[in-house]
XYZ file of C-alpha atoms in Angstrom:
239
model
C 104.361 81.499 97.072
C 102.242 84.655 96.700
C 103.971 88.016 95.253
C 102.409 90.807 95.979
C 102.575 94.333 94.225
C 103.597 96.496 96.876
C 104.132 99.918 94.804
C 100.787 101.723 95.577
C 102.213 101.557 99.419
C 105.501 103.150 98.853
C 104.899 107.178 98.907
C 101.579 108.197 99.496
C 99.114 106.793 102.100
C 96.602 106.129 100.060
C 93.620 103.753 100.269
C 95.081 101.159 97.887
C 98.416 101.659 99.936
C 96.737 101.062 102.882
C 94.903 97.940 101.743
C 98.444 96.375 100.414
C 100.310 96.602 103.801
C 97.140 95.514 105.866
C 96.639 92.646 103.386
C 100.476 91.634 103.660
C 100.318 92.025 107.455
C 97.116 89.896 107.987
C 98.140 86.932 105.312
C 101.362 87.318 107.853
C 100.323 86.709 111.005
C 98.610 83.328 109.396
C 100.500 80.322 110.786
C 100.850 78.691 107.637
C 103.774 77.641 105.124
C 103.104 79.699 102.593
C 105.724 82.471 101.083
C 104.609 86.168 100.569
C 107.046 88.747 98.263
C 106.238 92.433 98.103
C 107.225 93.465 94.599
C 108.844 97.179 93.695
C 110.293 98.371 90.369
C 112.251 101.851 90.427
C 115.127 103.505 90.095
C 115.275 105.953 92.414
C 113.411 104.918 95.602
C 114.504 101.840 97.908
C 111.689 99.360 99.115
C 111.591 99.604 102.907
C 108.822 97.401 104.422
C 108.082 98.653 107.652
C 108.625 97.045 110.768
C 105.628 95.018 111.335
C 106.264 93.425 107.880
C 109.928 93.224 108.373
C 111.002 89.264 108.286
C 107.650 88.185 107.695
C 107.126 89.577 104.119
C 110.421 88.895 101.473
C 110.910 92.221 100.028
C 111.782 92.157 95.974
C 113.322 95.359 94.556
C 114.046 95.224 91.069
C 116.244 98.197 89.315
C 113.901 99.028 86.716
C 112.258 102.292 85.438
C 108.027 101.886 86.656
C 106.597 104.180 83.986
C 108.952 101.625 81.381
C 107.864 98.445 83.335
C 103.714 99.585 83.550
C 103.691 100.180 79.189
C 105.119 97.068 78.594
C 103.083 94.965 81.423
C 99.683 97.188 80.911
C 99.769 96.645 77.100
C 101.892 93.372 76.528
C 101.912 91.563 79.759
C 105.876 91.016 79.628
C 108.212 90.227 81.081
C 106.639 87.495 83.466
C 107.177 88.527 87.788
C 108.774 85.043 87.759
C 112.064 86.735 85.543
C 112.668 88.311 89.230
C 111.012 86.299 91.840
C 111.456 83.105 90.559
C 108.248 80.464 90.560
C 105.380 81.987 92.113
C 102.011 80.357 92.515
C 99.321 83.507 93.027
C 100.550 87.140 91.519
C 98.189 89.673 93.005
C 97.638 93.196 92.156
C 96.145 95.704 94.165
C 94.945 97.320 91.261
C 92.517 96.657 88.422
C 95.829 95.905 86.014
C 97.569 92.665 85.683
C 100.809 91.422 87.459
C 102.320 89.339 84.215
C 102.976 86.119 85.072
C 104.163 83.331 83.335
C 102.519 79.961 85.495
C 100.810 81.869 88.442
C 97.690 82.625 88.820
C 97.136 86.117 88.263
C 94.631 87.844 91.157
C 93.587 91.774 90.535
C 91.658 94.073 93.061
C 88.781 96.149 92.024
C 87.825 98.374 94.377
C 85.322 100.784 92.745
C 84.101 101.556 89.246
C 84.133 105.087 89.502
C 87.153 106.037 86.792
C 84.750 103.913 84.094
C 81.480 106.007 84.493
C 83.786 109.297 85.332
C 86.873 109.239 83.227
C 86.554 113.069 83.065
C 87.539 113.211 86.870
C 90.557 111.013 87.405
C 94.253 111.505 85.983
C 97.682 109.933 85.596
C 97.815 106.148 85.002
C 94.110 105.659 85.968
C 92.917 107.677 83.171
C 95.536 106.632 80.866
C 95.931 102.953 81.712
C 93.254 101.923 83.807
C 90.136 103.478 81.349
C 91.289 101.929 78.024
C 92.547 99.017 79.644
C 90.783 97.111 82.368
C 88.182 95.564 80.171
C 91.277 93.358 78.997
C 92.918 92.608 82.390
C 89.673 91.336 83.524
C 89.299 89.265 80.927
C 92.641 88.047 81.515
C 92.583 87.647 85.204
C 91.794 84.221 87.060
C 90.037 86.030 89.767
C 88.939 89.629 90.982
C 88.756 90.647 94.433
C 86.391 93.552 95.091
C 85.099 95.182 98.774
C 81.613 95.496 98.224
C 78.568 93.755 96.585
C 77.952 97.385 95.133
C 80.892 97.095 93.290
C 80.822 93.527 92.284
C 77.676 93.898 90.305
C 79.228 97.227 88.771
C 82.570 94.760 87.731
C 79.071 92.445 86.070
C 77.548 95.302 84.334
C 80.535 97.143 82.934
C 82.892 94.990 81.894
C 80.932 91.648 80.997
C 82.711 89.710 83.767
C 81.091 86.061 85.031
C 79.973 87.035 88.748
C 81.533 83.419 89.932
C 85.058 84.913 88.637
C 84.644 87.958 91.278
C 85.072 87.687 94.911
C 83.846 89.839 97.606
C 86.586 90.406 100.319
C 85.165 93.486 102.796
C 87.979 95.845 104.108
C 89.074 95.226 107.959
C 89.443 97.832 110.147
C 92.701 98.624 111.663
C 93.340 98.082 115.281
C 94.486 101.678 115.955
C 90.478 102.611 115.095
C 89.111 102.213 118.498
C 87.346 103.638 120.769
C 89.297 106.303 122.498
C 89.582 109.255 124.144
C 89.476 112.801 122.286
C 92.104 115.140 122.443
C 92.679 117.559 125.143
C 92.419 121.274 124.984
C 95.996 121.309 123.968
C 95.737 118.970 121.211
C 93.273 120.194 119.598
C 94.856 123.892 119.723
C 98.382 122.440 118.455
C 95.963 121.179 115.430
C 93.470 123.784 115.333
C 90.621 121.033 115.552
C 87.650 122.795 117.707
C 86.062 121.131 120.858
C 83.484 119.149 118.533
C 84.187 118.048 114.846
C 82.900 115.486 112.517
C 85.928 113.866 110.746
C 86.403 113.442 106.637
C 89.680 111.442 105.732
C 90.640 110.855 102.391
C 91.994 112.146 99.442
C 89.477 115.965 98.115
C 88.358 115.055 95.046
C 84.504 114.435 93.465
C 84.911 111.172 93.670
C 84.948 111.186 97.222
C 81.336 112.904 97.296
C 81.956 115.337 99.305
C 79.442 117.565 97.757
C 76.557 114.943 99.398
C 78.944 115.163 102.971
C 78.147 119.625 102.566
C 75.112 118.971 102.119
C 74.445 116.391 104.741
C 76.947 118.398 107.167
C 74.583 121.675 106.262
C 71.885 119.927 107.631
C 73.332 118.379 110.864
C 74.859 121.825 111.903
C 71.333 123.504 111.369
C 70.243 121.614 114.591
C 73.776 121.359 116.033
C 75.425 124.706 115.912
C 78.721 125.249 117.148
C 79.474 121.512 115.141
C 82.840 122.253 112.697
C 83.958 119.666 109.783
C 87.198 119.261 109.650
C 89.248 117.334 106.301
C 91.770 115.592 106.769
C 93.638 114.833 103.254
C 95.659 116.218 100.121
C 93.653 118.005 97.783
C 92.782 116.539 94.353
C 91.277 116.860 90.701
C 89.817 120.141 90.603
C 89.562 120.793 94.304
């Protein structure tokens, strides 16, 4: 029985977000016995898993206020994920902070170091949780997932974690990114993209480097003029 936190994937479409429901939906479509919960704690929004998770993955909502439930788990580890979803054998967060449990093993993603060497340009719960804290949950933790080698030997260096506690899991790609045809005339007018484009998706902030991607794009465009950039994403930090 695997529980899953499923939070980062209920508002915005975030990478994290994204990695929890393509995790959930891959484990999923594994012919196996095994049990997967996606865990939510509010109390305003509803957990809806979407349709492609819908009778595959058992969806827990507990009534319970998050920014209550992340102090006490963050900085006590309590109460345990079992007090809702009963015995569980692997409780996995998405993020670098600990899912409390009380038998299971506990399983925490890592997916850069960049809020350790630039506190200065993150906010909310990463700079106010996940800076003071991770050191601990990784301490704690029985294993880490990470995405790249890069960042595994970043996980070595700045937080003193054994390298044979860390596993490297690359991201998959979606199915919908294929090869495919680009939009018509009227498309692109209804979206104001121009006839040719490179493509930035993600989140504007510095840690996105998007200062290297100007620079790079200034020197692509020198030789190929008429080339636009176009960003796809909310603005953030200091944008």
């Amino acid at each position: 029985h695997v529980c899953i936190d499923y939070r980062p994937a209920l508002h915005e479409a975030t990478g994290v977000g994204t990695y929890v429901r393509g995790l959930l939906r891959g484990l999923a479509e594994i012919p196996s016995d095994d049990r997967y919960t996606a865990f939510s704690a509010s109390l305003r929004h509803q957990l809806r898993l979407p349709a492609d998770l819908s009778g595959r993955v058992e969806p827990l909502d507990v009534r319970f206020p998050v920014r209550v439930l992340d102090w006490l788990w963050h900085r006590h580890a309590w109460p345990p994920v079992e007090l809702w979803s009963g015995p569980v054998d692997v409780a996995h967060s998405p993020s670098p902070m600990l899912l409390p449990a009380r038998r299971a093993r506990r399983l925490i993603t890592i997916h850069d170091c960049y809020f350790l060497r630039h506190p200065e340009d993150v906010e909310g719960p990463v700079r106010r949780d996940y800076v003071p804290l991770v050191a601990r949950a990784a301490a704690r933790a029985d294993a880490i997932l990470t995405v790249s080698d890069t960042t595994r030997d970043e996980i070595v260096e700045l937080l003193a974690v054994d390298p044979g506690r860390i596993h490297v899991t690359p991201l998959a790609v979606e199915p919908e990114f294929r090869p495919a045809e680009p939009p018509g005339e009227k498309e692109r007018a209804a979206l104001g993209v121009p006839p040719r484009y490179l493509l930035f998706v993600g989140r504007r902030e510095p840690r996105k480097g998007l200062d290297t991607l100007l620079s790079a794009f200034a020197e692509v465009v020198a030789e190929e003029p008429g080339l636009e950039l176009v960003l796809v994403g909310p603005g953030g930090l200091r944008w």
